[in-house]
Coordinates of C-alpha atoms in Angstrom, one line a residue:
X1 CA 83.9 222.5 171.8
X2 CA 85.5 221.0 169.1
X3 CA 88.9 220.3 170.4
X4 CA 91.0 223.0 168.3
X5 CA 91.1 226.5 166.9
X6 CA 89.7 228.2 164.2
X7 CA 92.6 229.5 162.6
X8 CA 94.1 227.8 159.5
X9 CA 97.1 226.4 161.2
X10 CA 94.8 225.2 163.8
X11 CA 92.3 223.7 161.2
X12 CA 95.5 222.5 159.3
X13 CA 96.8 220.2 162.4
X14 CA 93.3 219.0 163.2
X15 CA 92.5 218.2 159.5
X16 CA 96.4 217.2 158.4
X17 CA 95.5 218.7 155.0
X18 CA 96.0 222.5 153.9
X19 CA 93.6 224.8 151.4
X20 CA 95.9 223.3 148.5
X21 CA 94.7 219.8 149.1
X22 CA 91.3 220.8 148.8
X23 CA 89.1 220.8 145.5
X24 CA 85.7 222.0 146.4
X25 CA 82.8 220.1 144.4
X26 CA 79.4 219.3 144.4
X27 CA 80.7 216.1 145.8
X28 CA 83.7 217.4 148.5
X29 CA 81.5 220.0 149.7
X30 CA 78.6 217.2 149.8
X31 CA 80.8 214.8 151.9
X32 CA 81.8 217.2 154.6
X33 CA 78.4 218.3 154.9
X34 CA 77.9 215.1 156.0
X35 CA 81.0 214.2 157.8
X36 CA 80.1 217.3 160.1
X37 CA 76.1 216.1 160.4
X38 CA 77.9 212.4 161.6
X39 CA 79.9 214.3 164.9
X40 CA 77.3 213.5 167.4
X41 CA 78.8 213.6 170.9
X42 CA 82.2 214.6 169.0
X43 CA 84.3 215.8 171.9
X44 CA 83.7 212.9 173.9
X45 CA 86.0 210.9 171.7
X46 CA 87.3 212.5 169.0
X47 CA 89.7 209.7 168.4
X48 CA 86.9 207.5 167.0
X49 CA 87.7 206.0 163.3
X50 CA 84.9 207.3 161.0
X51 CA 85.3 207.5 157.1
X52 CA 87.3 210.7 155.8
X53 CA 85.0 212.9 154.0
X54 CA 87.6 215.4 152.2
X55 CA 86.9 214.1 148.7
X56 CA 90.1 213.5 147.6
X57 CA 91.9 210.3 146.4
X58 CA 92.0 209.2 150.1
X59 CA 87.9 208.9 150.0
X60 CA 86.4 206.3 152.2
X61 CA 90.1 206.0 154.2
X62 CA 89.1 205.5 158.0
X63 CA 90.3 208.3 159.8
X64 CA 90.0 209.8 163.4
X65 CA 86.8 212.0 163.9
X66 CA 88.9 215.1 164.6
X67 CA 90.6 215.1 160.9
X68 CA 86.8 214.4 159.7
X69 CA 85.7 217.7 162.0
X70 CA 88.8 219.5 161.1
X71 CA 89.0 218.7 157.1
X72 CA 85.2 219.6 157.3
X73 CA 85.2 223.1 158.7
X74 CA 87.9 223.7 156.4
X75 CA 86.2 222.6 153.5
X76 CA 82.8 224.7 154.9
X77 CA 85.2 227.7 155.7
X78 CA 86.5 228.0 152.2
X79 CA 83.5 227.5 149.6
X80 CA 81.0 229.8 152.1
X81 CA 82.9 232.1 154.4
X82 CA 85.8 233.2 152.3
X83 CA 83.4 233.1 149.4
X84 CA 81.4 235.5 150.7
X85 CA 84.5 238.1 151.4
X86 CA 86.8 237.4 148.3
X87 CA 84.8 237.6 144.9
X88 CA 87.6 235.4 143.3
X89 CA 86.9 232.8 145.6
X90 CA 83.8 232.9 144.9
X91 CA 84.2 232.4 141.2
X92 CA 86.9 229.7 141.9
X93 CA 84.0 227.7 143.7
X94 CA 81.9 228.0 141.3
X95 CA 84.1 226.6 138.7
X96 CA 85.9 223.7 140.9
X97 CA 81.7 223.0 141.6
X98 CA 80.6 222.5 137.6
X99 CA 84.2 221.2 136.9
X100 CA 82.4 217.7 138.3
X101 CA 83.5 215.5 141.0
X102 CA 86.8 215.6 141.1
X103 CA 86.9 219.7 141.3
X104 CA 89.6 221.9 141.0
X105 CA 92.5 222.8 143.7
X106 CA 93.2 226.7 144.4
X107 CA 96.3 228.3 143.0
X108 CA 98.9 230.2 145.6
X109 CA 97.5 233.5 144.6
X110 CA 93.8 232.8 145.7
X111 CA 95.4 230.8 149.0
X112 CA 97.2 234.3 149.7
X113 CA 94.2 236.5 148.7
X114 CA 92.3 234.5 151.2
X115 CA 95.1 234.8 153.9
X116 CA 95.3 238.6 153.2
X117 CA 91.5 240.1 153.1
X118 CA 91.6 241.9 155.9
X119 CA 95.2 243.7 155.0
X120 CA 93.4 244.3 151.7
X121 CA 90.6 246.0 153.2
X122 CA 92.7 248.1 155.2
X123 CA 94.6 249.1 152.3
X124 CA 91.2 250.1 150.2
X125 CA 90.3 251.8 153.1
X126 CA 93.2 253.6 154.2
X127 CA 93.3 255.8 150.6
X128 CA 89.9 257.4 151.5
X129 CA 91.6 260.0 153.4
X130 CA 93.4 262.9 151.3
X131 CA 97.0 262.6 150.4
X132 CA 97.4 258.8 151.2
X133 CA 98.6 257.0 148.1
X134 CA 97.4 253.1 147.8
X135 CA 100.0 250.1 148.6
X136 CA 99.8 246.8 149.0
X137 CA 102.3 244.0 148.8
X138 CA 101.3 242.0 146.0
X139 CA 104.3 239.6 146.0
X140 CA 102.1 236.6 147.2
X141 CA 98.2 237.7 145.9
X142 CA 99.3 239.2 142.5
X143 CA 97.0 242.1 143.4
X144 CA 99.2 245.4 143.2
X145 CA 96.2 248.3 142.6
X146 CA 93.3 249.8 144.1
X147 CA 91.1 248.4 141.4
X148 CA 92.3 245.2 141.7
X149 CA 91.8 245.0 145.2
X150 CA 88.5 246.5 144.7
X151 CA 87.4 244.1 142.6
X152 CA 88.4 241.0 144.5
X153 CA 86.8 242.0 147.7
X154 CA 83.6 241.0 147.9
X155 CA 82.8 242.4 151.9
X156 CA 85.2 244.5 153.9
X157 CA 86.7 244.2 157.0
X158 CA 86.2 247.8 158.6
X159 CA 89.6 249.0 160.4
X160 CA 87.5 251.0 163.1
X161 CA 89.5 253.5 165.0
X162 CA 86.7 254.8 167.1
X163 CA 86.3 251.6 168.8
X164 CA 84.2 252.9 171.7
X165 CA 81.7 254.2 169.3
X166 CA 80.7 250.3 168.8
X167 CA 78.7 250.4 172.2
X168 CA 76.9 254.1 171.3
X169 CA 76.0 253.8 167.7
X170 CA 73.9 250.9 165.9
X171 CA 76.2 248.8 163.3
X172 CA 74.1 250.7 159.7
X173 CA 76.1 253.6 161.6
X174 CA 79.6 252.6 162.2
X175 CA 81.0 253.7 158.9
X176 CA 79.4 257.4 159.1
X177 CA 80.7 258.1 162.6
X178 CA 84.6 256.5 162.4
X179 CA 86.8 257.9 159.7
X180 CA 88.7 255.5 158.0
X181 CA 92.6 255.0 159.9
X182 CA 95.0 256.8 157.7
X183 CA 97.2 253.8 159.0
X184 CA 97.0 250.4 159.1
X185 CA 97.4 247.2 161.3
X186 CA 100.6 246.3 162.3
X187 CA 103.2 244.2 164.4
X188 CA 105.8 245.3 166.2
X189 CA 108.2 242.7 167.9
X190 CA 109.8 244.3 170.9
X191 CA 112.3 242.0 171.9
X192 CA 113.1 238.8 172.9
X193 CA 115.4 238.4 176.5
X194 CA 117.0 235.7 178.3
X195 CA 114.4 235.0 181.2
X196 CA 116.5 232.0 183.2
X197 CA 118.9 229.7 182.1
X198 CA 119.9 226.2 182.9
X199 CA 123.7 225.4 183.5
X200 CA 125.4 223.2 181.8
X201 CA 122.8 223.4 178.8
X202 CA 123.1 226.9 178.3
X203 CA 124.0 227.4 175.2
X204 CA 121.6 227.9 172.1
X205 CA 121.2 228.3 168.2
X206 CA 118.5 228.9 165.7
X207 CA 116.2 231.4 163.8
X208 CA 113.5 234.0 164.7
X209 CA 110.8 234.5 162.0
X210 CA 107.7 236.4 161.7
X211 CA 105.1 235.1 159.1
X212 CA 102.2 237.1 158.1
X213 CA 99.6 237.4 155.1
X214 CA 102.6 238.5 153.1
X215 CA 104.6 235.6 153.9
X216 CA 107.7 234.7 156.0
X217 CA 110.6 237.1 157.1
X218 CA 113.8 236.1 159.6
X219 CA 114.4 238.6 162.7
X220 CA 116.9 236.7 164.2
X221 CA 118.7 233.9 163.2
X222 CA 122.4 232.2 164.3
X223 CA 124.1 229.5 162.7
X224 CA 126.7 228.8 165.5
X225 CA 125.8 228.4 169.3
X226 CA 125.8 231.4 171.5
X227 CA 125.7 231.4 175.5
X228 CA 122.7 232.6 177.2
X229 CA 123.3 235.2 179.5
X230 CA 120.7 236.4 182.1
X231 CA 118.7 239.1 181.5
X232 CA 119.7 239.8 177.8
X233 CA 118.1 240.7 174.4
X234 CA 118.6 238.9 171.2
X235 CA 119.8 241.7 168.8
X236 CA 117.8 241.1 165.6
X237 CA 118.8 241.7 162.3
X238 CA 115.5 242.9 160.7
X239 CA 112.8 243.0 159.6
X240 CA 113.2 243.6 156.6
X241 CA 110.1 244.9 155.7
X242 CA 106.8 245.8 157.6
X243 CA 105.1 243.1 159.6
X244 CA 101.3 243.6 158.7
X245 CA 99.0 242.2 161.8
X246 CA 95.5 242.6 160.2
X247 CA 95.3 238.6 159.6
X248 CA 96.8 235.9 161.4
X249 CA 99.8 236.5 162.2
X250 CA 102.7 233.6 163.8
X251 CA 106.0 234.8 165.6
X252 CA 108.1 231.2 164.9
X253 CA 111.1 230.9 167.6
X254 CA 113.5 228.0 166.9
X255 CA 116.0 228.3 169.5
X256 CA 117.7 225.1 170.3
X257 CA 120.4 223.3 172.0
X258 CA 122.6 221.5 170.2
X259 CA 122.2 217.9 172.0
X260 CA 119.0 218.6 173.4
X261 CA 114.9 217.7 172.2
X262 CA 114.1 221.1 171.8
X263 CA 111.3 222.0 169.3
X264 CA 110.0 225.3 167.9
X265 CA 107.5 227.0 169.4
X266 CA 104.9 229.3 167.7
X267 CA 103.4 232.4 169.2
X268 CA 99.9 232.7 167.0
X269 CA 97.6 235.9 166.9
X270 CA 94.4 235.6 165.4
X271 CA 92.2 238.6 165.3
X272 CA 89.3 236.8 164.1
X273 CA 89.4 234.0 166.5
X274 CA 87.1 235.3 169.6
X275 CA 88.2 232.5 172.1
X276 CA 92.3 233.1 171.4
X277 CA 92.0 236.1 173.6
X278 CA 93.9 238.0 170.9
X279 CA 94.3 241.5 171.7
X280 CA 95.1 245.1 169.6
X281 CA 97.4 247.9 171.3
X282 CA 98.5 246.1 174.0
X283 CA 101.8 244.7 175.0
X284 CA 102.4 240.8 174.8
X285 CA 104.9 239.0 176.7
X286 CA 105.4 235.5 176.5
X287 CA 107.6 233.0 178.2
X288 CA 108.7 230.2 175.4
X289 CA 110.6 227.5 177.6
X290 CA 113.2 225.2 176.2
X291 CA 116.0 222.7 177.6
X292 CA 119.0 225.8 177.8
X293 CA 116.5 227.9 180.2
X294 CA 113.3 230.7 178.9
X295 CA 112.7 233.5 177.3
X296 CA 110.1 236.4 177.0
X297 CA 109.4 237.2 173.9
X298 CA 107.4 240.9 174.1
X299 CA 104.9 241.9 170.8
X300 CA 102.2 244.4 170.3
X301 CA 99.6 244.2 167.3
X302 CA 98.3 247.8 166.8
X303 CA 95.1 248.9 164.9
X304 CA 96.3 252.2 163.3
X305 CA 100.2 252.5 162.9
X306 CA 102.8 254.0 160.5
X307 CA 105.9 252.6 160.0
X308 CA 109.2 254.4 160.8
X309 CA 112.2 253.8 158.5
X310 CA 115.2 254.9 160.5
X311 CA 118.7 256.3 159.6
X312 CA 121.5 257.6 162.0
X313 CA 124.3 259.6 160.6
X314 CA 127.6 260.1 161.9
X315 CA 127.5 263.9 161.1
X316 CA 130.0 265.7 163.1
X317 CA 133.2 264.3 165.2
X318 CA 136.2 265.9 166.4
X319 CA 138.8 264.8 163.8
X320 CA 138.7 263.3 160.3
X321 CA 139.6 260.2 161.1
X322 CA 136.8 257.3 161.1
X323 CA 134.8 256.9 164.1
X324 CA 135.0 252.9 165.5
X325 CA 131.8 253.3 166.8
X326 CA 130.1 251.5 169.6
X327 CA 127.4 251.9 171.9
X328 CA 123.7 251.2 172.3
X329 CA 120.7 252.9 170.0
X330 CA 117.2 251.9 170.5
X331 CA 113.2 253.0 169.8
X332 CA 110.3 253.6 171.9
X333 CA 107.0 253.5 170.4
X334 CA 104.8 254.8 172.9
X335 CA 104.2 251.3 174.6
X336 CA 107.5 249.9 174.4
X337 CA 111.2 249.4 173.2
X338 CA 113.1 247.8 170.9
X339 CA 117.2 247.6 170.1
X340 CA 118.4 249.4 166.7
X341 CA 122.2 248.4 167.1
X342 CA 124.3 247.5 170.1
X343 CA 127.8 246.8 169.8
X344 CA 130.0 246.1 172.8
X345 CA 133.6 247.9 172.2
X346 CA 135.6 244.5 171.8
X347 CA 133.2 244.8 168.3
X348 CA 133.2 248.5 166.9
X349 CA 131.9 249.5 163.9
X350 CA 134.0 251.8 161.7
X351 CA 131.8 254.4 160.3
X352 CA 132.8 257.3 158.0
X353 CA 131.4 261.0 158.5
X354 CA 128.2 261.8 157.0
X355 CA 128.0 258.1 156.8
X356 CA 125.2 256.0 158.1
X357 CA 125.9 253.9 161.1
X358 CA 124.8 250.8 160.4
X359 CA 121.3 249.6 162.3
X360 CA 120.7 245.9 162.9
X361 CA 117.1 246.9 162.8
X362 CA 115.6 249.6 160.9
X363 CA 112.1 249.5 160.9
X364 CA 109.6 250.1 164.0
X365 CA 105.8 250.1 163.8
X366 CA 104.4 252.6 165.7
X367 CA 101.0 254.2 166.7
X368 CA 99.8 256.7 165.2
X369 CA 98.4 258.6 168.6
X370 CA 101.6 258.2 169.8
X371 CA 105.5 259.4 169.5
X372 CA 108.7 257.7 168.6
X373 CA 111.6 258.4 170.1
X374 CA 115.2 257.2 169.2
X375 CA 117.5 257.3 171.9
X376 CA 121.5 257.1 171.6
X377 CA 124.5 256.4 174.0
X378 CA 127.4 256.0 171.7
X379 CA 131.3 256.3 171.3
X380 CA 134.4 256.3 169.3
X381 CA 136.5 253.7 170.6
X382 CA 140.8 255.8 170.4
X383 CA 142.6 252.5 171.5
X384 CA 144.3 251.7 174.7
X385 CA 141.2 251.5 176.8
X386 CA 140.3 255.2 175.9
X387 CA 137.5 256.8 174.0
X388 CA 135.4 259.9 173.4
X389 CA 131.1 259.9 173.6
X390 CA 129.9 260.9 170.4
X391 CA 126.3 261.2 171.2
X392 CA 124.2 260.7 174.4
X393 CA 120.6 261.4 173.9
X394 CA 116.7 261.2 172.5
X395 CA 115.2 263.0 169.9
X396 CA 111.2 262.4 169.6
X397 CA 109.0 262.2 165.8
X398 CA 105.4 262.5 165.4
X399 CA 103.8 259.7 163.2
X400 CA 102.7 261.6 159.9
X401 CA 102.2 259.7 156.6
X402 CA 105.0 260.1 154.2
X403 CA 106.7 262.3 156.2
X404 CA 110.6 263.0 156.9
X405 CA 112.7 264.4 159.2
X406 CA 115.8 264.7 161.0
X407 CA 116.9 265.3 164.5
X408 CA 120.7 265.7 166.0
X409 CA 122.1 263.8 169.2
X410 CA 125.1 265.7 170.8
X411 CA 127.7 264.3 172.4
X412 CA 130.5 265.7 174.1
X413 CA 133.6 265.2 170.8
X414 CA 130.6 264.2 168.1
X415 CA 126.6 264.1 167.2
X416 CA 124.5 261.9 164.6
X417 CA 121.3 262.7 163.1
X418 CA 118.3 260.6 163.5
X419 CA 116.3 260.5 160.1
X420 CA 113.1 258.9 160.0
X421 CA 110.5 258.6 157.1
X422 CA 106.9 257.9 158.0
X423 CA 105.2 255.3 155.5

């Protein structure tokens, strides 16, 4: 109805102004109030020139009606909805309203708390059942313990597992009948393949980043230009830590020809946004299309996962002398796979026994109702076109907080053992 989502980044292109632009006063909150009471007929031409109503040193600037609609949902958003869910924002509005009309602008901290109320929730939630210890990543919202995440929430965002029980049970009931998910939202980005390409412009560079409520984190990235072949996955070289899917969440794929007008092009999921369509334990695939050719780029936000931190260890080989290892290992979580380490055997990787091969990607989200399994088809390369398998397999791990284990692969002159720690 009004022309754009209701995410942030949405509200942020329609509005061109972000939360720390914003200081919230008897006045601001006044003005878009009454910018949003002026949109009469609004989608019929939102490119009308109205004046802006954000309350900031641009006041009575004549702006198009969708920045008035756009700063004005924002403004709205902030001082009721978020106040109602984050205690500190609530405070913050209080203060930015007596501090007169000028107001006050929100620090990062409160910007991130905001960005991060659900994954809080989740994480207050998640030490109800026995044995699981509380964690959050504080980095961005300066809130590290349970009681400080206690005391900033002002409502709760339930994680229901039991999803089904929604239709069978009134809502005063939905906490008594669901127990509370011993994991926690998550993202788990598959791959990304070569769809088509387009000769001669079939060449590309760039970056692959997920940003979430704990902030940004590179999965792929190239600084020189690589060929796109048909058919083929980007091998990425993280994450680096867990991507956390109960807020918005953007998959940011820059991949670019050299001469060409490419542009990046954002994959959002919003789990709050009822008309995005966005979607929990399901496989995503979506076609990005740029001058070089496509790609599918394949993603699955889960409601209740554990993440695996993987190891593989060179533990046995025929000789003493140091493997040059090549070969593919990858994970399946249940609903899909994802590449750990390839290396082709112009590009072996010498690896010492009892050493840990090393893993382009070591992290996998996955399920907890469901089982990970590592597979592995690798050799030592001896030279002269010859080589020996080291290890040719699968070996399967159940999902159990803070658990560990290990698992051997077998190969005809070799094995490795696949460690995994549940967290």
């Amino acid at each position: 109805m009004l022309g754009f989502g209701s995410s942030y980044d949405d509200l942020y292109a329609a509005g061109k102004k972000q939360l720390k632009d914003f200081q919230p006063s008897s006045a601001t909150i006044g003005w878009a109030i009454q910018g949003l009471s002026w949109t009469d007929d609004a989608t019929s031409d939102t490119s009308s020139n109205v004046s802006d109503t954000s309350g900031d040193s641009s006041q009575g600037e004549h702006v198009e009606l969708s920045i008035v609609l756009g700063r004005g949902v924002l403004m709205l958003k902030f001082a009721i909805s978020e106040a109602t869910k984050l205690r500190n924002v609530s405070s913050f509005v209080q203060k930015s309203w007596s501090a007169g009309q000028d107001g006050l602008k929100p620090d990062a901290p409160l910007i991130a708390q905001v960005y991060s109320w659900a994954r809080l929730s989740s994480a207050v939630q998640r030490v109800q059942n026995e044995g699981v210890e509380f964690y959050v990543d504080g980095q961005m919202t300066n809130i590290w313990s349970f009681e400080e995440a206690v005391r900033a929430l002002g409502i709760m965002h339930l994680n229901n597992t039991a999803s089904s029980s929604r239709l069978k049970h009134p809502i005063t009931d939905t906490v008594s009948i669901a127990p509370y998910a011993q994991g926690q939202p998550l993202l788990e980005l598959f791959y990304v393949r070569v769809n088509e390409i387009a000769k001669p412009l079939n060449t590309f560079f760039g970056r692959i980043y997920v940003t979430d409520s704990v902030g940004s984190v590179i999965v792929w990235t190239t600084n020189t230009t690589i060929t796109a072949v048909t058919g083929e996955e980007l091998v990425f070289v993280g994450p680096s830590r867990p991507l956390y899917a109960a807020d918005e969440v953007t998959i940011g794929t820059v991949l670019l020809h050299s001469i060409a007008a490419d542009s990046e092009i954002d994959i959002k999921f919003n789990p709050f946004d009822y008309y995005a369509g966005a979607e929990y334990d399901v496989p995503i695939i979506r076609r990005i299309s740029q001058t070089w050719g496509s790609a599918n780029v394949c993603y699955m936000a889960m409601t209740n996962g554990l993440y695996a931190k993987i190891s593989v260890i060179l533990v046995k080989k025929d000789d003493d002398i140091n493997a040059k290892v090549y070969g593919d290992i990858s994970a399946h979580n249940g609903f899909g796979q994802t590449l750990l380490f390839r290396k082709g055997s112009d590009a072996t990787v010498p690896v010492k026994r009892q050493h840990a091969i090393p893993l382009s990607k070591a992290l996998v989200a996955t399920p907890r109702d469901k089982t990970l399994r590592v597979n592995a088809d690798l050799y030592h390369d001896l030279g002269s076109d010859d080589y020996v398998q080291i290890a040719w397999g699968s070996v399967e791990f159940q999902p159990s907080y803070m658990r560990s284990e290990g698992k051997r692969i077998t190969g005809a002159s070799g094995a490795v053992e696949v460690r995994v720690t549940w967290m």
